[in-house]
mmCIF file of C-alpha atoms and ligand atoms in Angstrom:
data_model
loop_
_atom_site.group_PDB
_atom_site.id
_atom_site.type_symbol
_atom_site.label_atom_id
_atom_site.label_comp_id
_atom_site.label_asym_id
_atom_site.label_seq_id
_atom_site.Cartn_x
_atom_site.Cartn_y
_atom_site.Cartn_z
ATOM 1 C CA UNK R 3 111.049 61.081 145.173
ATOM 2 C CA UNK R 4 108.103 63.483 144.857
ATOM 3 C CA UNK R 5 106.947 64.543 141.384
ATOM 4 C CA UNK R 6 108.375 67.978 140.637
ATOM 5 C CA UNK R 7 106.751 69.891 137.785
ATOM 6 C CA UNK R 8 107.595 73.523 138.485
ATOM 7 C CA UNK R 9 109.644 75.834 140.735
ATOM 8 C CA UNK R 10 106.684 76.079 143.126
ATOM 9 C CA UNK R 11 106.955 72.312 143.755
ATOM 10 C CA UNK R 12 110.628 72.801 144.663
ATOM 11 C CA UNK R 13 109.715 75.699 146.960
ATOM 12 C CA UNK R 14 107.200 73.569 148.852
ATOM 13 C CA UNK R 15 109.695 70.744 149.202
ATOM 14 C CA UNK R 16 112.413 73.138 150.400
ATOM 15 C CA UNK R 17 109.980 74.543 152.955
ATOM 16 C CA UNK R 18 109.610 71.053 154.415
ATOM 17 C CA UNK R 19 113.317 70.165 154.362
ATOM 18 C CA UNK R 20 115.243 73.346 155.245
ATOM 19 C CA UNK R 21 115.316 74.604 158.857
ATOM 20 C CA UNK R 22 112.780 77.374 159.336
ATOM 21 C CA UNK R 23 115.261 80.222 159.915
ATOM 22 C CA UNK R 24 117.151 79.496 156.673
ATOM 23 C CA UNK R 25 114.042 78.827 154.595
ATOM 24 C CA UNK R 26 112.566 82.119 155.833
ATOM 25 C CA UNK R 27 115.851 83.919 155.148
ATOM 26 C CA UNK R 28 115.359 83.088 151.458
ATOM 27 C CA UNK R 29 111.582 83.390 151.207
ATOM 28 C CA UNK R 30 111.324 86.917 152.522
ATOM 29 C CA UNK R 31 111.545 90.544 151.539
ATOM 30 C CA UNK R 32 112.061 93.716 153.503
ATOM 31 C CA UNK R 33 109.314 95.261 155.660
ATOM 32 C CA UNK R 34 105.866 94.647 154.117
ATOM 33 C CA UNK R 35 107.367 92.474 151.340
ATOM 34 C CA UNK R 36 105.331 94.393 148.740
ATOM 35 C CA UNK R 37 108.271 94.761 146.339
ATOM 36 C CA UNK R 38 109.225 91.123 146.899
ATOM 37 C CA UNK R 39 105.702 90.071 145.894
ATOM 38 C CA UNK R 40 105.319 92.488 142.974
ATOM 39 C CA UNK R 41 108.543 91.194 141.379
ATOM 40 C CA UNK R 42 106.697 87.928 140.751
ATOM 41 C CA UNK R 43 103.150 89.248 140.341
ATOM 42 C CA UNK R 44 103.995 91.833 137.660
ATOM 43 C CA UNK R 45 105.320 89.095 135.370
ATOM 44 C CA UNK R 46 101.934 87.352 135.568
ATOM 45 C CA UNK R 47 100.145 90.409 134.195
ATOM 46 C CA UNK R 48 102.161 90.464 130.954
ATOM 47 C CA UNK R 49 100.406 88.460 128.242
ATOM 48 C CA UNK R 50 101.936 86.669 125.263
ATOM 49 C CA UNK R 51 100.709 86.546 121.664
ATOM 50 C CA UNK R 52 100.147 82.984 120.469
ATOM 51 C CA UNK R 53 101.300 82.449 116.864
ATOM 52 C CA UNK R 54 100.780 79.414 114.588
ATOM 53 C CA UNK R 55 101.900 77.874 111.291
ATOM 54 C CA UNK R 56 105.573 78.725 111.806
ATOM 55 C CA UNK R 57 108.427 76.226 111.252
ATOM 56 C CA UNK R 58 109.597 75.538 114.813
ATOM 57 C CA UNK R 59 112.334 73.013 114.091
ATOM 58 C CA UNK R 60 115.922 73.494 115.360
ATOM 59 C CA UNK R 61 115.285 75.860 118.220
ATOM 60 C CA UNK R 62 118.008 77.306 120.435
ATOM 61 C CA UNK R 63 117.999 79.514 123.518
ATOM 62 C CA UNK R 64 121.785 79.950 123.588
ATOM 63 C CA UNK R 65 123.143 83.443 124.202
ATOM 64 C CA UNK R 66 126.302 85.152 125.400
ATOM 65 C CA UNK R 67 126.416 86.888 128.791
ATOM 66 C CA UNK R 68 129.464 89.087 129.454
ATOM 67 C CA UNK R 69 131.327 87.178 126.773
ATOM 68 C CA UNK R 70 130.458 83.770 128.232
ATOM 69 C CA UNK R 71 128.287 81.313 126.319
ATOM 70 C CA UNK R 72 125.128 80.365 128.219
ATOM 71 C CA UNK R 73 122.604 77.703 127.250
ATOM 72 C CA UNK R 74 119.860 80.203 128.081
ATOM 73 C CA UNK R 75 119.926 83.863 129.179
ATOM 74 C CA UNK R 76 120.272 82.941 132.840
ATOM 75 C CA UNK R 77 123.067 83.022 135.417
ATOM 76 C CA UNK R 78 122.896 82.021 139.083
ATOM 77 C CA UNK R 79 122.559 85.182 141.204
ATOM 78 C CA UNK R 80 124.830 85.757 144.180
ATOM 79 C CA UNK R 81 122.985 84.434 147.235
ATOM 80 C CA UNK R 82 124.377 84.568 150.763
ATOM 81 C CA UNK R 83 124.314 81.502 153.007
ATOM 82 C CA UNK R 84 123.534 78.990 150.228
ATOM 83 C CA UNK R 85 125.576 76.529 152.255
ATOM 84 C CA UNK R 86 122.905 76.740 154.966
ATOM 85 C CA UNK R 87 120.080 75.776 152.588
ATOM 86 C CA UNK R 88 121.974 72.539 152.003
ATOM 87 C CA UNK R 89 125.429 71.443 153.127
ATOM 88 C CA UNK R 90 128.113 72.635 150.676
ATOM 89 C CA UNK R 91 125.317 74.491 148.859
ATOM 90 C CA UNK R 92 127.514 76.818 146.803
ATOM 91 C CA UNK R 93 129.652 73.930 145.542
ATOM 92 C CA UNK R 94 126.561 71.920 144.554
ATOM 93 C CA UNK R 95 124.959 74.898 142.808
ATOM 94 C CA UNK R 96 128.161 75.825 140.958
ATOM 95 C CA UNK R 97 128.501 72.237 139.756
ATOM 96 C CA UNK R 98 124.889 72.108 138.575
ATOM 97 C CA UNK R 99 125.331 75.425 136.730
ATOM 98 C CA UNK R 100 128.553 74.269 135.086
ATOM 99 C CA UNK R 101 127.060 70.964 133.932
ATOM 100 C CA UNK R 102 123.977 72.738 132.613
ATOM 101 C CA UNK R 103 125.985 75.437 130.843
ATOM 102 C CA UNK R 104 125.206 78.721 132.590
ATOM 103 C CA UNK R 105 127.395 81.051 134.703
ATOM 104 C CA UNK R 106 127.453 80.843 138.514
ATOM 105 C CA UNK R 107 128.020 83.832 140.817
ATOM 106 C CA UNK R 108 129.489 83.314 144.293
ATOM 107 C CA UNK R 109 128.354 85.763 146.991
ATOM 108 C CA UNK R 110 130.779 87.454 149.364
ATOM 109 C CA UNK R 111 128.430 86.140 152.084
ATOM 110 C CA UNK R 112 128.774 82.522 151.020
ATOM 111 C CA UNK R 113 129.559 79.535 153.198
ATOM 112 C CA UNK R 114 131.883 77.863 150.670
ATOM 113 C CA UNK R 115 134.898 79.965 149.735
ATOM 114 C CA UNK R 116 136.224 81.267 146.413
ATOM 115 C CA UNK R 117 138.915 78.580 146.640
ATOM 116 C CA UNK R 118 136.319 75.818 147.328
ATOM 117 C CA UNK R 119 134.431 76.706 144.133
ATOM 118 C CA UNK R 120 137.620 76.940 142.073
ATOM 119 C CA UNK R 121 138.569 73.456 143.251
ATOM 120 C CA UNK R 122 135.128 71.933 142.618
ATOM 121 C CA UNK R 123 134.562 73.340 139.109
ATOM 122 C CA UNK R 124 136.472 73.898 135.882
ATOM 123 C CA UNK R 125 134.387 76.643 134.203
ATOM 124 C CA UNK R 126 135.299 80.194 135.252
ATOM 125 C CA UNK R 127 132.768 81.567 137.740
ATOM 126 C CA UNK R 128 131.788 85.109 138.772
ATOM 127 C CA UNK R 129 132.315 86.703 142.168
ATOM 128 C CA UNK R 130 130.072 89.251 143.864
ATOM 129 C CA UNK R 131 131.582 92.028 145.950
ATOM 130 C CA UNK R 132 130.276 94.828 148.178
ATOM 131 C CA UNK R 133 132.121 98.130 148.697
ATOM 132 C CA UNK R 134 133.839 97.854 152.071
ATOM 133 C CA UNK R 135 135.535 100.518 154.149
ATOM 134 C CA UNK R 136 138.638 98.366 154.356
ATOM 135 C CA UNK R 137 139.947 98.774 150.798
ATOM 136 C CA UNK R 138 142.928 96.539 151.548
ATOM 137 C CA UNK R 139 140.509 93.713 152.387
ATOM 138 C CA UNK R 140 138.755 94.360 149.056
ATOM 139 C CA UNK R 141 142.053 94.322 147.183
ATOM 140 C CA UNK R 142 142.935 91.006 148.825
ATOM 141 C CA UNK R 143 139.533 89.566 147.885
ATOM 142 C CA UNK R 144 139.897 90.744 144.288
ATOM 143 C CA UNK R 145 143.366 89.148 144.282
ATOM 144 C CA UNK R 146 141.825 85.828 145.397
ATOM 145 C CA UNK R 147 139.289 86.116 142.532
ATOM 146 C CA UNK R 148 142.117 86.621 140.049
ATOM 147 C CA UNK R 149 144.023 83.639 141.481
ATOM 148 C CA UNK R 150 140.855 81.500 141.238
ATOM 149 C CA UNK R 151 140.369 82.454 137.570
ATOM 150 C CA UNK R 152 137.047 84.280 138.066
ATOM 151 C CA UNK R 153 135.900 85.764 134.770
ATOM 152 C CA UNK R 154 133.662 88.553 136.075
ATOM 153 C CA UNK R 155 133.218 90.679 139.162
ATOM 154 C CA UNK R 156 129.659 91.585 140.168
ATOM 155 C CA UNK R 157 129.698 94.747 142.273
ATOM 156 C CA UNK R 158 126.468 95.046 144.248
ATOM 157 C CA UNK R 159 125.578 98.676 144.854
ATOM 158 C CA UNK R 160 122.196 98.491 146.599
ATOM 159 C CA UNK R 161 123.047 97.173 150.063
ATOM 160 C CA UNK R 162 125.392 99.763 151.541
ATOM 161 C CA UNK R 163 122.655 100.405 154.091
ATOM 162 C CA UNK R 164 120.951 97.061 154.796
ATOM 163 C CA UNK R 165 117.195 96.543 154.576
ATOM 164 C CA UNK R 166 115.280 94.891 157.398
ATOM 165 C CA UNK R 167 113.536 91.540 157.132
ATOM 166 C CA UNK R 168 111.073 90.941 159.942
ATOM 167 C CA UNK R 169 111.236 87.144 159.641
ATOM 168 C CA UNK R 170 114.996 87.085 160.288
ATOM 169 C CA UNK R 171 114.528 89.166 163.413
ATOM 170 C CA UNK R 172 111.704 86.964 164.700
ATOM 171 C CA UNK R 173 113.662 83.776 163.951
ATOM 172 C CA UNK R 174 116.865 85.107 165.527
ATOM 173 C CA UNK R 175 118.830 84.067 162.413
ATOM 174 C CA UNK R 176 122.349 82.880 163.268
ATOM 175 C CA UNK R 177 125.063 80.880 161.484
ATOM 176 C CA UNK R 178 125.431 78.203 162.699
ATOM 177 C CA UNK R 179 121.947 78.110 164.334
ATOM 178 C CA UNK R 180 121.916 78.765 168.072
ATOM 179 C CA UNK R 181 120.597 75.781 170.064
ATOM 180 C CA UNK R 182 117.470 77.461 171.410
ATOM 181 C CA UNK R 183 114.446 75.274 172.254
ATOM 182 C CA UNK R 184 112.527 76.459 169.164
ATOM 183 C CA UNK R 185 115.517 75.773 166.898
ATOM 184 C CA UNK R 186 116.112 72.328 168.376
ATOM 185 C CA UNK R 187 112.442 71.389 167.912
ATOM 186 C CA UNK R 188 112.614 72.579 164.308
ATOM 187 C CA UNK R 189 115.906 70.762 163.614
ATOM 188 C CA UNK R 190 114.415 67.553 165.012
ATOM 189 C CA UNK R 191 112.065 67.551 162.006
ATOM 190 C CA UNK R 192 114.902 68.226 159.510
ATOM 191 C CA UNK R 193 116.912 65.005 159.914
ATOM 192 C CA UNK R 194 118.157 64.938 156.305
ATOM 193 C CA UNK R 195 119.504 68.504 156.557
ATOM 194 C CA UNK R 196 121.185 67.743 159.926
ATOM 195 C CA UNK R 197 122.754 64.539 158.619
ATOM 196 C CA UNK R 198 124.173 66.261 155.532
ATOM 197 C CA UNK R 199 125.383 69.205 157.597
ATOM 198 C CA UNK R 200 127.151 66.885 160.065
ATOM 199 C CA UNK R 201 129.256 65.584 157.167
ATOM 200 C CA UNK R 202 130.745 68.905 156.075
ATOM 201 C CA UNK R 203 133.164 71.282 157.771
ATOM 202 C CA UNK R 204 131.773 74.271 155.872
ATOM 203 C CA UNK R 205 129.392 75.840 158.380
ATOM 204 C CA UNK R 206 130.618 79.404 158.557
ATOM 205 C CA UNK R 207 131.449 82.293 156.227
ATOM 206 C CA UNK R 208 134.118 80.714 154.042
ATOM 207 C CA UNK R 209 135.110 83.917 152.259
ATOM 208 C CA UNK R 210 135.519 85.934 155.421
ATOM 209 C CA UNK R 211 136.580 83.696 158.304
ATOM 210 C CA UNK R 212 140.359 83.551 158.324
ATOM 211 C CA UNK R 213 140.545 86.313 155.714
ATOM 212 C CA UNK R 214 138.810 89.163 157.466
ATOM 213 C CA UNK R 215 139.278 89.851 161.146
ATOM 214 C CA UNK R 216 136.404 89.506 163.609
ATOM 215 C CA UNK R 217 134.005 87.356 161.623
ATOM 216 C CA UNK R 218 133.267 83.984 163.130
ATOM 217 C CA UNK R 219 129.471 83.777 163.229
ATOM 218 C CA UNK R 220 126.309 85.613 162.171
ATOM 219 C CA UNK R 221 126.425 87.960 165.133
ATOM 220 C CA UNK R 222 129.969 89.022 164.356
ATOM 221 C CA UNK R 223 129.041 89.098 160.661
ATOM 222 C CA UNK R 224 126.245 91.591 161.194
ATOM 223 C CA UNK R 225 128.520 93.679 163.423
ATOM 224 C CA UNK R 226 131.234 93.428 160.768
ATOM 225 C CA UNK R 227 128.922 94.304 157.876
ATOM 226 C CA UNK R 228 127.408 97.267 159.706
ATOM 227 C CA UNK R 229 130.915 98.507 160.330
ATOM 228 C CA UNK R 230 132.412 97.483 156.978
ATOM 229 C CA UNK R 231 129.718 98.112 154.328
ATOM 230 C CA UNK R 232 130.676 101.577 153.206
ATOM 231 C CA UNK R 233 127.658 103.927 153.209
ATOM 232 C CA UNK R 234 129.721 106.644 151.460
ATOM 233 C CA UNK R 235 129.993 104.799 148.146
ATOM 234 C CA UNK R 236 130.354 107.033 145.091
ATOM 235 C CA UNK R 237 130.955 106.501 141.381
ATOM 236 C CA UNK R 238 134.634 107.277 142.050
ATOM 237 C CA UNK R 239 134.698 104.101 144.161
ATOM 238 C CA UNK R 240 133.266 102.193 141.209
ATOM 239 C CA UNK R 241 136.163 103.622 139.159
ATOM 240 C CA UNK R 242 138.532 102.384 141.871
ATOM 241 C CA UNK R 243 137.151 98.833 141.526
ATOM 242 C CA UNK R 244 137.339 99.152 137.720
ATOM 243 C CA UNK R 245 141.063 99.948 138.040
ATOM 244 C CA UNK R 246 141.655 96.923 140.306
ATOM 245 C CA UNK R 247 139.954 94.492 137.955
ATOM 246 C CA UNK R 248 140.760 93.913 134.280
ATOM 247 C CA UNK R 249 137.998 91.360 133.691
ATOM 248 C CA UNK R 250 134.311 91.978 133.074
ATOM 249 C CA UNK R 251 132.659 94.301 135.598
ATOM 250 C CA UNK R 252 128.940 93.902 136.264
ATOM 251 C CA UNK R 253 127.104 96.522 138.342
ATOM 252 C CA UNK R 254 124.127 95.113 140.224
ATOM 253 C CA UNK R 255 121.249 96.930 141.875
ATOM 254 C CA UNK R 256 120.454 99.536 139.198
ATOM 255 C CA UNK R 257 116.769 100.598 139.224
ATOM 256 C CA UNK R 258 116.882 104.086 137.744
ATOM 257 C CA UNK R 259 117.613 105.378 134.239
ATOM 258 C CA UNK R 260 119.998 108.056 135.570
ATOM 259 C CA UNK R 261 121.981 105.456 137.523
ATOM 260 C CA UNK R 262 122.019 103.181 134.470
ATOM 261 C CA UNK R 263 123.549 105.965 132.375
ATOM 262 C CA UNK R 264 126.152 106.625 135.073
ATOM 263 C CA UNK R 265 126.941 102.901 135.338
ATOM 264 C CA UNK R 266 127.495 102.725 131.575
ATOM 265 C CA UNK R 267 129.648 105.865 131.673
ATOM 266 C CA UNK R 268 131.773 104.368 134.468
ATOM 267 C CA UNK R 269 132.710 101.326 132.426
ATOM 268 C CA UNK R 270 130.164 98.643 133.371
ATOM 269 C CA UNK R 271 130.305 95.737 130.932
ATOM 270 C CA UNK R 272 126.810 94.808 132.109
ATOM 271 C CA UNK R 273 124.269 96.173 134.562
ATOM 272 C CA UNK R 274 121.700 94.179 136.496
ATOM 273 C CA UNK R 275 118.317 95.850 136.958
ATOM 274 C CA UNK R 276 117.731 94.527 140.453
ATOM 275 C CA UNK R 277 116.033 95.443 143.719
ATOM 276 C CA UNK R 278 117.901 92.658 145.511
ATOM 277 C CA UNK R 279 114.869 90.379 145.240
ATOM 278 C CA UNK R 280 112.740 92.858 147.208
ATOM 279 C CA UNK R 281 115.114 92.667 150.164
ATOM 280 C CA UNK R 282 116.247 96.292 150.357
ATOM 281 C CA UNK R 283 113.897 99.163 149.384
ATOM 282 C CA UNK R 284 110.321 98.084 150.019
ATOM 283 C CA UNK R 285 107.974 100.053 147.695
ATOM 284 C CA UNK R 286 110.549 100.088 144.911
ATOM 285 C CA UNK R 287 108.891 99.075 141.630
ATOM 286 C CA UNK R 288 109.156 95.504 140.429
ATOM 287 C CA UNK R 289 112.205 94.932 138.263
ATOM 288 C CA UNK R 290 110.185 93.887 135.201
ATOM 289 C CA UNK R 291 108.537 97.342 135.347
ATOM 290 C CA UNK R 292 111.833 99.138 135.896
ATOM 291 C CA UNK R 293 113.542 97.292 133.032
ATOM 292 C CA UNK R 294 112.059 98.772 129.784
ATOM 293 C CA UNK R 295 113.129 102.431 130.162
ATOM 294 C CA UNK R 296 116.585 101.364 131.338
ATOM 295 C CA UNK R 297 117.052 98.972 128.415
ATOM 296 C CA UNK R 298 115.957 101.740 126.030
ATOM 297 C CA UNK R 299 118.352 104.259 127.583
ATOM 298 C CA UNK R 300 121.563 102.190 127.757
ATOM 299 C CA UNK R 301 120.888 98.870 126.002
ATOM 300 C CA UNK R 302 122.970 99.878 123.002
ATOM 301 C CA UNK R 303 126.050 100.819 125.068
ATOM 302 C CA UNK R 304 126.112 98.133 127.790
ATOM 303 C CA UNK R 305 124.515 94.740 128.363
ATOM 304 C CA UNK R 306 121.321 95.143 130.371
ATOM 305 C CA UNK R 307 120.235 92.207 132.534
ATOM 306 C CA UNK R 308 117.569 91.910 135.189
ATOM 307 C CA UNK R 309 116.690 89.757 138.185
ATOM 308 C CA UNK R 310 113.810 89.420 140.633
ATOM 309 C CA UNK R 311 110.730 87.241 140.559
ATOM 310 C CA UNK R 312 111.799 84.803 137.851
ATOM 311 C CA UNK R 313 109.977 81.559 138.596
ATOM 312 C CA UNK R 314 109.265 80.228 135.090
ATOM 313 C CA UNK R 315 110.892 80.181 131.673
ATOM 314 C CA UNK R 316 108.042 82.438 130.546
ATOM 315 C CA UNK R 317 109.387 85.140 132.866
ATOM 316 C CA UNK R 318 112.802 84.855 131.199
ATOM 317 C CA UNK R 319 111.208 85.265 127.758
ATOM 318 C CA UNK R 320 109.160 88.284 128.895
ATOM 319 C CA UNK R 321 112.295 89.905 130.343
ATOM 320 C CA UNK R 322 114.141 89.236 127.084
ATOM 321 C CA UNK R 323 111.269 90.735 125.071
ATOM 322 C CA UNK R 324 111.466 93.893 127.191
ATOM 323 C CA UNK R 325 115.180 94.314 126.575
ATOM 324 C CA UNK R 326 117.056 92.154 129.121
ATOM 325 C CA UNK R 327 119.936 90.336 127.418
ATOM 326 C CA UNK R 328 120.338 88.120 130.467
ATOM 327 C CA UNK R 329 118.677 87.321 133.776
ATOM 328 C CA UNK R 330 119.887 86.155 137.176
ATOM 329 C CA UNK R 331 117.929 83.688 139.284
ATOM 330 C CA UNK R 332 118.122 83.651 143.068
ATOM 331 C CA UNK R 333 115.291 81.837 144.804
ATOM 332 C CA UNK R 334 114.430 79.542 141.867
ATOM 333 C CA UNK R 335 117.858 77.941 142.337
ATOM 334 C CA UNK R 336 117.812 78.209 146.139
ATOM 335 C CA UNK R 337 114.525 76.286 146.389
ATOM 336 C CA UNK R 338 115.944 73.538 144.169
ATOM 337 C CA UNK R 339 119.027 73.366 146.367
ATOM 338 C CA UNK R 340 117.064 73.192 149.616
ATOM 339 C CA UNK R 341 114.685 70.605 148.187
ATOM 340 C CA UNK R 342 117.073 68.172 146.515
ATOM 341 C CA UNK R 343 120.659 69.464 146.630
ATOM 342 C CA UNK R 344 122.539 69.510 143.313
ATOM 343 C CA UNK R 345 119.802 67.454 141.609
ATOM 344 C CA UNK R 346 117.261 70.090 142.668
ATOM 345 C CA UNK R 347 119.259 72.944 141.127
ATOM 346 C CA UNK R 348 119.631 70.897 137.937
ATOM 347 C CA UNK R 349 115.885 70.219 137.968
ATOM 348 C CA UNK R 350 115.163 73.941 138.380
ATOM 349 C CA UNK R 351 117.405 74.791 135.412
ATOM 350 C CA UNK R 352 115.884 72.046 133.248
ATOM 351 C CA UNK R 353 112.351 73.206 133.981
ATOM 352 C CA UNK R 354 113.147 76.874 133.324
ATOM 353 C CA UNK R 355 114.860 75.931 130.070
ATOM 354 C CA UNK R 356 111.968 73.789 128.878
ATOM 355 C CA UNK R 357 109.424 76.467 129.758
ATOM 356 C CA UNK R 358 111.498 79.089 127.935
ATOM 357 C CA UNK R 359 111.955 76.930 124.841
ATOM 358 C CA UNK R 360 108.314 75.854 124.563
ATOM 359 C CA UNK R 361 106.990 79.368 125.198
ATOM 360 C CA UNK R 362 109.348 80.832 122.584
ATOM 361 C CA UNK R 363 107.984 78.242 120.128
ATOM 362 C CA UNK R 364 104.348 79.001 120.947
ATOM 363 C CA UNK R 365 105.105 82.662 120.307
ATOM 364 C CA UNK R 366 106.372 81.664 116.857
ATOM 365 C CA UNK R 367 110.157 81.925 117.283
ATOM 366 C CA UNK R 368 113.094 79.501 117.079
ATOM 367 C CA UNK R 369 115.833 81.918 118.249
ATOM 368 C CA UNK R 370 115.927 84.571 120.955
ATOM 369 C CA UNK R 371 117.637 86.960 118.536
ATOM 370 C CA UNK R 372 114.332 87.531 116.726
ATOM 371 C CA UNK R 373 112.253 87.917 119.927
ATOM 372 C CA UNK R 374 111.242 91.446 120.857
ATOM 373 C CA UNK R 375 108.237 93.306 122.289
ATOM 374 C CA UNK R 376 106.099 92.153 119.366
ATOM 375 C CA UNK R 377 105.538 88.824 121.206
ATOM 376 C CA UNK R 378 103.714 90.697 123.991
ATOM 377 C CA UNK R 379 100.052 91.698 123.995
ATOM 378 C CA UNK R 380 100.015 95.535 123.778
ATOM 379 C CA UNK R 381 98.726 97.231 126.896
ATOM 380 C CA UNK R 382 99.809 94.403 129.202
ATOM 381 C CA UNK R 383 103.388 95.598 129.783
HETATM 382 C C1 LIG C 9 120.168 87.516 147.808
HETATM 383 N N1 LIG C 9 120.731 88.477 146.971
HETATM 384 C C2 LIG C 9 122.056 88.817 147.109
HETATM 385 N N2 LIG C 9 122.637 89.695 146.247
HETATM 386 C C3 LIG C 9 123.952 90.007 146.342
HETATM 387 O O1 LIG C 9 124.443 90.794 145.536
HETATM 388 N N3 LIG C 9 124.710 89.442 147.345
HETATM 389 C C4 LIG C 9 124.195 88.571 148.248
HETATM 390 O O2 LIG C 9 124.917 88.068 149.111
HETATM 391 C C5 LIG C 9 122.820 88.260 148.162
HETATM 392 N N4 LIG C 9 122.229 87.426 149.065
HETATM 393 C C6 LIG C 9 120.938 87.003 148.881
HETATM 394 C C7 LIG C 9 120.389 86.048 149.736
HETATM 395 C C8 LIG C 9 119.102 85.578 149.499
HETATM 396 C C9 LIG C 9 118.547 84.512 150.378
HETATM 397 C C10 LIG C 9 118.349 86.061 148.408
HETATM 398 C C11 LIG C 9 116.968 85.538 148.115
HETATM 399 C C12 LIG C 9 118.876 87.030 147.582
HETATM 400 C C13 LIG C 9 119.944 89.025 145.838
HETATM 401 C C14 LIG C 9 120.095 88.129 144.609
HETATM 402 O O3 LIG C 9 121.376 88.222 144.062
HETATM 403 C C15 LIG C 9 119.092 88.499 143.507
HETATM 404 O O4 LIG C 9 119.179 89.869 143.256
HETATM 405 C C16 LIG C 9 117.649 88.120 143.886
HETATM 406 O O5 LIG C 9 117.623 86.892 144.557
HETATM 407 C C17 LIG C 9 116.789 88.023 142.633
HETATM 408 O O6 LIG C 9 115.458 87.732 142.958
HETATM 409 P P1 LIG C 9 114.820 86.256 142.957
HETATM 410 O O7 LIG C 9 115.311 85.544 141.704
HETATM 411 O O8 LIG C 9 115.307 85.583 144.185
HETATM 412 O O9 LIG C 9 113.367 86.522 142.978
#
């Protein structure tokens, strides 16, 4: 077992263990990847004020996100195809999140189904939905979420027109992978992944196959999503979803103050400042830059969260200081999953938590409630 000290160690291990097309699917952004990179880089530029001679006993990072207690202000972001990073990936990640004490979000584009997660866990989980042309299919999916006891619906608003990732095109991404020569050569070096995958039946889109017509593989999925993702989405459609769902509604993909105000006015219990991990609009600002004006504008009326680029507990603390009352992590969890399965996700969460706790202490605080912008060096954010 290699020594793992940080998320970057998990990323390197995942790079060695996960087949190239699925590793690249996660470690990529749209077009030039400039937004993908700035999500991470802009955190690095924000500096913290070191404080001393403060009683640092009895620290806690516990918060509430959408009414759910979380051991730290982090939930697992919806990530498509987690079950291709590691067999049964969504189940393993949901279990790790439950044991650790943070919420898990299942993507519409997951390999394991809503029902699989409900069976494998006891804590209520969240489900992520896109606006689809077929409203009956959406109603059925929302009905399955209710039956599974999901406690929140995350409506993603930033992918009605998909972005383009060059790596996926070059790799010819398919689910399951097509047996081309290049793929077979790559798989020959990923024996552990192949062995684990041979022992599960979950190798397709569990939420869609059998529930939505015409989806059996990646090719039919992309045809289906091009046809089904509704490019005409309006705030009236958000109202429609609000009427279908009595639980918490989280609107994801908000990057603009005007949209944040509209989201709050249309009944969002929380909004996620998100650029989809740099996978949609290249040249959008990093989320840590977009966050402060949004938190100032609507933070008192709705919960403001953010995601994108979080690779250390320090990033979580910086986001909190700038007004985020929660964060979502995508790749930090995905790398753990690809590297070491459930144990890797647990390791990722433990490391983020420790980094958050120790950094909060070095900034002179024992509770997140007292942390604000005053922990940051002026002029660096
Ligand atoms: C995503 N994301 C995403 N979002 C969503 O609403 N539905 C989805 O199915 C997916 N799928 C997906 C796949 C992969 C491989 C990645 C990396 C991301 C976006 C995700 O929820 C989140 O916004 C970003 O991952 C946050 O950035 P970091 O933490 O990955 O840097």
